[in-house]
Structures are given as structure tokens and as C-alpha cells.
Tab-separated table of C-alpha atoms in Angstrom:
chain	number	residue	atom	x	y	z
A	261	UNK	CA	1.212	30.120	18.201
A	262	UNK	CA	0.903	26.961	20.232
A	263	UNK	CA	0.394	24.578	17.357
A	264	UNK	CA	1.806	21.235	16.327
A	265	UNK	CA	1.973	20.590	12.603
A	266	UNK	CA	0.574	17.157	11.760
A	267	UNK	CA	1.288	15.474	8.430
A	268	UNK	CA	-0.662	12.449	7.229
A	269	UNK	CA	0.418	9.967	4.602
A	270	UNK	CA	-0.951	7.195	2.437
A	271	UNK	CA	-4.040	5.470	3.775
A	272	UNK	CA	-4.161	7.795	6.814
A	273	UNK	CA	-4.391	10.878	4.609
A	274	UNK	CA	-6.969	9.061	2.525
A	275	UNK	CA	-9.130	8.140	5.541
A	276	UNK	CA	-8.887	11.556	7.189
A	277	UNK	CA	-9.406	13.413	3.923
A	278	UNK	CA	-6.500	15.756	4.688
A	279	UNK	CA	-2.747	15.623	4.256
A	280	UNK	CA	-1.856	18.278	6.802
A	281	UNK	CA	-3.434	19.892	9.839
A	282	UNK	CA	-2.592	21.789	12.986
A	283	UNK	CA	-3.367	20.709	16.518
A	284	UNK	CA	-3.396	23.263	19.297
A	285	UNK	CA	-1.679	22.080	22.470
A	286	UNK	CA	-0.697	23.552	25.805
A	287	UNK	CA	3.134	23.659	25.557
A	288	UNK	CA	3.980	19.956	25.979
A	289	UNK	CA	1.854	16.835	25.643
A	290	UNK	CA	2.555	13.184	24.996
A	291	UNK	CA	2.100	11.784	21.534
A	292	UNK	CA	-0.771	9.725	22.958
A	293	UNK	CA	-2.536	12.883	24.127
A	294	UNK	CA	-2.013	14.496	20.743
A	295	UNK	CA	-3.472	11.410	19.081
A	296	UNK	CA	-6.621	11.745	21.224
A	297	UNK	CA	-7.192	15.282	19.947
A	298	UNK	CA	-6.462	14.252	16.365
A	299	UNK	CA	-8.764	11.233	16.589
A	300	UNK	CA	-11.587	13.456	17.929
A	301	UNK	CA	-11.165	15.780	14.967
A	302	UNK	CA	-10.763	12.977	12.408
A	303	UNK	CA	-12.686	9.940	13.669
A	304	UNK	CA	-12.127	8.044	10.403
A	305	UNK	CA	-8.560	7.517	11.634
A	306	UNK	CA	-9.662	5.596	14.728
A	307	UNK	CA	-10.127	2.166	13.057
A	308	UNK	CA	-6.515	2.428	11.814
A	309	UNK	CA	-5.029	3.147	15.221
A	310	UNK	CA	-3.387	-0.251	15.791
A	311	UNK	CA	-1.659	-0.141	12.414
A	312	UNK	CA	-0.298	3.393	12.665
A	313	UNK	CA	3.219	4.491	13.522
A	314	UNK	CA	4.177	8.049	14.382
A	315	UNK	CA	7.181	10.261	13.856
A	316	UNK	CA	8.129	13.434	15.696
A	317	UNK	CA	10.426	15.765	13.775
A	318	UNK	CA	11.317	13.037	11.296
A	319	UNK	CA	12.097	10.180	13.684
A	320	UNK	CA	9.914	7.286	14.849
A	321	UNK	CA	8.380	8.020	18.246
A	322	UNK	CA	6.366	6.169	20.893
A	323	UNK	CA	3.041	7.230	22.359
A	324	UNK	CA	4.665	8.205	25.662
A	325	UNK	CA	7.176	10.499	23.940
A	326	UNK	CA	6.561	14.223	24.261
A	327	UNK	CA	5.484	16.698	21.625
A	328	UNK	CA	6.087	20.436	21.996
A	329	UNK	CA	4.671	23.424	20.168
A	330	UNK	CA	6.427	23.896	16.857
A	331	UNK	CA	7.139	20.175	16.429
A	332	UNK	CA	6.183	18.275	13.303
A	333	UNK	CA	4.259	15.030	13.871
A	334	UNK	CA	3.708	12.531	11.071
A	335	UNK	CA	0.995	9.871	11.002
A	336	UNK	CA	2.437	6.841	9.240
A	337	UNK	CA	0.352	3.888	8.063
A	338	UNK	CA	2.155	0.567	7.459
A	339	UNK	CA	4.977	1.307	5.046
A	340	UNK	CA	4.859	-0.379	1.651
A	341	UNK	CA	7.889	0.787	-0.277
A	342	UNK	CA	9.886	-1.363	-2.653
B	198	UNK	CA	27.508	5.750	-0.963
B	199	UNK	CA	24.547	7.110	-2.882
B	200	UNK	CA	20.960	7.510	-1.677
B	201	UNK	CA	18.205	9.129	-3.656
B	202	UNK	CA	14.445	9.477	-3.879
B	203	UNK	CA	13.326	10.747	-7.243
B	204	UNK	CA	10.307	11.245	-9.471
B	205	UNK	CA	12.056	10.364	-12.721
B	206	UNK	CA	12.809	6.867	-14.062
B	207	UNK	CA	15.760	5.164	-12.353
B	208	UNK	CA	18.846	4.878	-14.553
B	209	UNK	CA	19.661	1.328	-13.496
B	210	UNK	CA	22.550	0.878	-15.906
B	211	UNK	CA	24.343	4.006	-14.678
B	212	UNK	CA	23.740	2.969	-11.082
B	213	UNK	CA	25.333	-0.444	-11.632
B	214	UNK	CA	28.308	0.684	-13.679
B	215	UNK	CA	28.840	3.485	-11.146
B	216	UNK	CA	29.521	0.813	-8.525
B	217	UNK	CA	32.419	-0.793	-10.402
B	218	UNK	CA	35.692	-0.347	-8.542
B	219	UNK	CA	39.142	-1.971	-8.809
B	220	UNK	CA	39.038	-2.979	-5.126
B	221	UNK	CA	35.638	-4.694	-5.463
B	222	UNK	CA	35.289	-8.079	-7.126
B	223	UNK	CA	31.509	-8.275	-6.845
B	224	UNK	CA	28.589	-6.010	-7.621
B	225	UNK	CA	25.156	-7.313	-6.603
B	226	UNK	CA	21.931	-5.547	-7.441
B	227	UNK	CA	18.307	-5.848	-6.513
B	228	UNK	CA	15.790	-4.114	-8.750
B	229	UNK	CA	12.180	-3.976	-7.605
B	230	UNK	CA	9.800	-3.522	-10.527
B	231	UNK	CA	6.099	-2.741	-10.451
B	232	UNK	CA	3.908	-5.773	-10.992
B	233	UNK	CA	0.565	-5.567	-12.758
B	234	UNK	CA	-1.621	-7.952	-10.758
B	235	UNK	CA	-4.946	-9.145	-12.095
B	236	UNK	CA	-8.107	-10.153	-10.258
B	237	UNK	CA	-11.131	-11.313	-12.196
B	238	UNK	CA	-11.620	-8.799	-14.969
B	239	UNK	CA	-9.756	-6.023	-13.103
B	240	UNK	CA	-6.069	-5.242	-13.450
B	241	UNK	CA	-3.468	-2.864	-12.021
B	242	UNK	CA	-2.976	0.046	-14.392
B	243	UNK	CA	-0.112	1.726	-12.550
B	244	UNK	CA	1.361	2.279	-9.103
B	245	UNK	CA	1.828	5.533	-7.285
B	246	UNK	CA	4.409	5.975	-4.541
B	247	UNK	CA	4.678	8.678	-1.923
B	248	UNK	CA	7.353	9.320	0.687
B	249	UNK	CA	7.659	11.324	3.862
B	250	UNK	CA	10.658	13.457	3.151
B	251	UNK	CA	13.235	14.106	4.406
B	252	UNK	CA	12.641	11.225	6.851
B	253	UNK	CA	12.614	8.675	4.015
B	254	UNK	CA	15.920	10.010	2.674
B	255	UNK	CA	17.400	9.728	6.159
B	256	UNK	CA	16.194	6.138	6.530
B	257	UNK	CA	17.839	5.109	3.258
B	258	UNK	CA	21.095	6.577	4.561
B	259	UNK	CA	20.659	4.731	7.852
B	260	UNK	CA	20.230	1.460	5.963
B	261	UNK	CA	23.519	2.203	4.188
B	262	UNK	CA	25.178	2.805	7.561
B	263	UNK	CA	23.772	-0.441	8.946
B	264	UNK	CA	25.202	-2.299	5.955
B	265	UNK	CA	28.637	-0.738	6.440
B	266	UNK	CA	28.599	-1.834	10.084
B	267	UNK	CA	27.646	-5.425	9.256
B	268	UNK	CA	29.542	-6.238	6.068
B	269	UNK	CA	32.761	-5.330	4.327
B	270	UNK	CA	31.411	-3.411	1.371
B	271	UNK	CA	32.965	-0.833	-0.916
B	272	UNK	CA	29.867	0.964	-2.132
B	273	UNK	CA	26.121	1.041	-1.539
B	274	UNK	CA	23.542	2.800	-3.709
B	275	UNK	CA	19.836	2.862	-2.884
B	276	UNK	CA	17.410	4.696	-5.149
B	277	UNK	CA	13.634	4.736	-4.698
B	278	UNK	CA	11.218	6.237	-7.138
B	279	UNK	CA	8.072	8.151	-6.134
B	280	UNK	CA	5.082	9.344	-8.109
B	281	UNK	CA	3.440	7.372	-10.883
B	282	UNK	CA	5.280	4.230	-11.996
B	283	UNK	CA	4.008	2.168	-14.914
B	284	UNK	CA	3.935	-1.657	-14.763
B	285	UNK	CA	7.277	-3.329	-15.339
B	286	UNK	CA	9.321	-0.260	-14.456
B	287	UNK	CA	11.883	-0.127	-11.636
B	288	UNK	CA	10.516	1.393	-8.429
B	289	UNK	CA	13.587	0.662	-6.306
B	290	UNK	CA	17.194	-0.150	-7.151
B	291	UNK	CA	19.892	-1.341	-4.771
B	292	UNK	CA	23.488	-1.824	-5.827
B	293	UNK	CA	26.203	-3.088	-3.506
B	294	UNK	CA	29.858	-3.443	-4.441
B	295	UNK	CA	32.111	-5.495	-2.193
B	296	UNK	CA	35.536	-7.096	-2.386
B	297	UNK	CA	33.846	-10.523	-2.387
B	298	UNK	CA	30.465	-11.812	-3.490
B	299	UNK	CA	28.953	-12.998	-0.168
B	300	UNK	CA	28.638	-9.557	1.441
B	301	UNK	CA	27.398	-8.075	-1.850
B	302	UNK	CA	24.573	-10.628	-2.064
B	303	UNK	CA	23.693	-10.467	1.626
B	304	UNK	CA	23.785	-6.681	1.915
B	305	UNK	CA	21.605	-6.110	-1.147
B	306	UNK	CA	19.004	-8.517	0.289
B	307	UNK	CA	19.234	-6.776	3.663
B	308	UNK	CA	18.680	-3.367	2.070
B	309	UNK	CA	15.369	-4.241	0.421
B	310	UNK	CA	14.064	-5.966	3.558
B	311	UNK	CA	14.951	-2.916	5.675
B	312	UNK	CA	13.332	-0.530	3.177
B	313	UNK	CA	10.124	-2.504	3.575
B	314	UNK	CA	10.433	-2.261	7.379
B	315	UNK	CA	11.530	1.303	8.126
B	316	UNK	CA	11.404	3.600	5.083
B	317	UNK	CA	8.319	5.855	5.231
B	318	UNK	CA	7.283	5.161	1.653
B	319	UNK	CA	3.845	3.973	0.533
B	320	UNK	CA	2.418	2.551	-2.640
B	321	UNK	CA	-1.067	2.821	-4.015
B	322	UNK	CA	-2.180	0.333	-6.636
B	323	UNK	CA	-4.435	1.996	-9.151
B	324	UNK	CA	-6.678	-0.700	-10.624
B	325	UNK	CA	-9.091	-0.497	-13.514
B	326	UNK	CA	-11.916	-0.535	-10.914
B	327	UNK	CA	-10.504	1.558	-8.041
B	328	UNK	CA	-7.395	1.857	-5.894
B	329	UNK	CA	-5.811	0.210	-2.851
B	330	UNK	CA	-3.196	1.507	-0.419
B	331	UNK	CA	-0.936	-1.535	-0.141
B	332	UNK	CA	-0.407	-2.614	3.469
B	333	UNK	CA	-3.493	-0.809	4.763
B	334	UNK	CA	-6.100	-2.271	2.417
B	335	UNK	CA	-7.773	1.146	2.378
B	336	UNK	CA	-9.200	2.069	-0.972
B	337	UNK	CA	-12.101	2.290	-3.359
B	338	UNK	CA	-12.121	-1.111	-5.077
B	339	UNK	CA	-15.435	-2.988	-5.023
């Protein structure tokens, strides 16, 4: 399977109405390209774009970083722990 | 060093006494407790926290490592609660033991500021008239 597992948290999960999804990719894409697919599927996320951070396999990542099949991507709204 | 994310109430007393050590002359703690804000006739009924695990656990450990690199400390404990937390209860507890008081004070302050910067943990205020994701202002309040 050529899927990337995408987890959503907090306000992002709330806006998208899902906490987890799969995005089909062709081997390797950038995080920015993955975001484009995700935003098409869940347009309610688009207004949040500037506030979101992303993690790939449990570490913060930038939009130009690559994502491969089997990776886990997390969509992280502004953190508010404490 | 002790880092934990848990659903049960934080045993603050055990956390503090667990930091006592003959080589440390200072134990500083920061306890974050849930605050019941009010607005007009509405009020916060409880808070609900969620974390991206295990990334959040890893970030707490990283904060401990950063502290050890910057200050001479003997012990660092960081515990964050998730799930439903009633008003006035601890949601986060930080305890730092150090040979002297300055690093204990400074490191405990540093830990809470870093949690609020890098730990993938979120809180949702559940009000009497809806809810709000703190930091995103996404919610259902009128």
C-alpha cells in the first residue's frame, strides 16, 4: 500500500471532523505536496494553514521535507499545554 | 529524571519529596492548575487535554536534556496530565532539584515555557455554553 497515515489533533481534528486518515502518494512527496492533497480532501483545514505545524514520524518537519509511504504525518495546531 | 504523561491526578506531594537529595540544597516546583474563567453568565466547567504520543513524551524528555545542558541540576521531573481536568486541579507539575537555588528556580521556569512552545499537547476549555480549543480559538461558543 502506498499510503501515508495522517493524524490530526485538537482544533485541526475538530475542523476536519476526523482524527485520522490515509493519503495515497506516489512513493515520495514533500510535506507541502501532501498538505495540498489533504487540504483538497478536508477544505475546512485551509483557514488554519498559517497556524499549523507538522510532524513526520514524531518530529517537527518543514513543508519542503519529504514524506514516504508508510510514514506517519501529524497535523498540529498551536500547542496549548500547561 | 522523570517524565510522564498520565490520565490520573498528579501526585504533587510524591513528586516533590521524590526530588529531595542530600547533594541538592534547593527544590523548586511549578504547578500549573486549571483556571475556571468566567465571561458574562458563562463559565469554564472543566478542561480537557490531549497529547500526540509518543512525540509529547519525547519532547518532555528533550526539555529535561536542555535543562541539564544549561544548568547544574540534580533532578528534573515533568508530569503533564491529559483527559478531563476539573478546575483548580494540577494539569502540569515541574520539580527541579539543584545544589543551589538559582538553577532550580530558573530551570523550573524554563521547563514550563518550553512545554508551551514545543510539547504537542492541547487544551480544550469546556464552558457552560460551548467549548474552545485554546490557542486556535476554534469551538462552539456563541
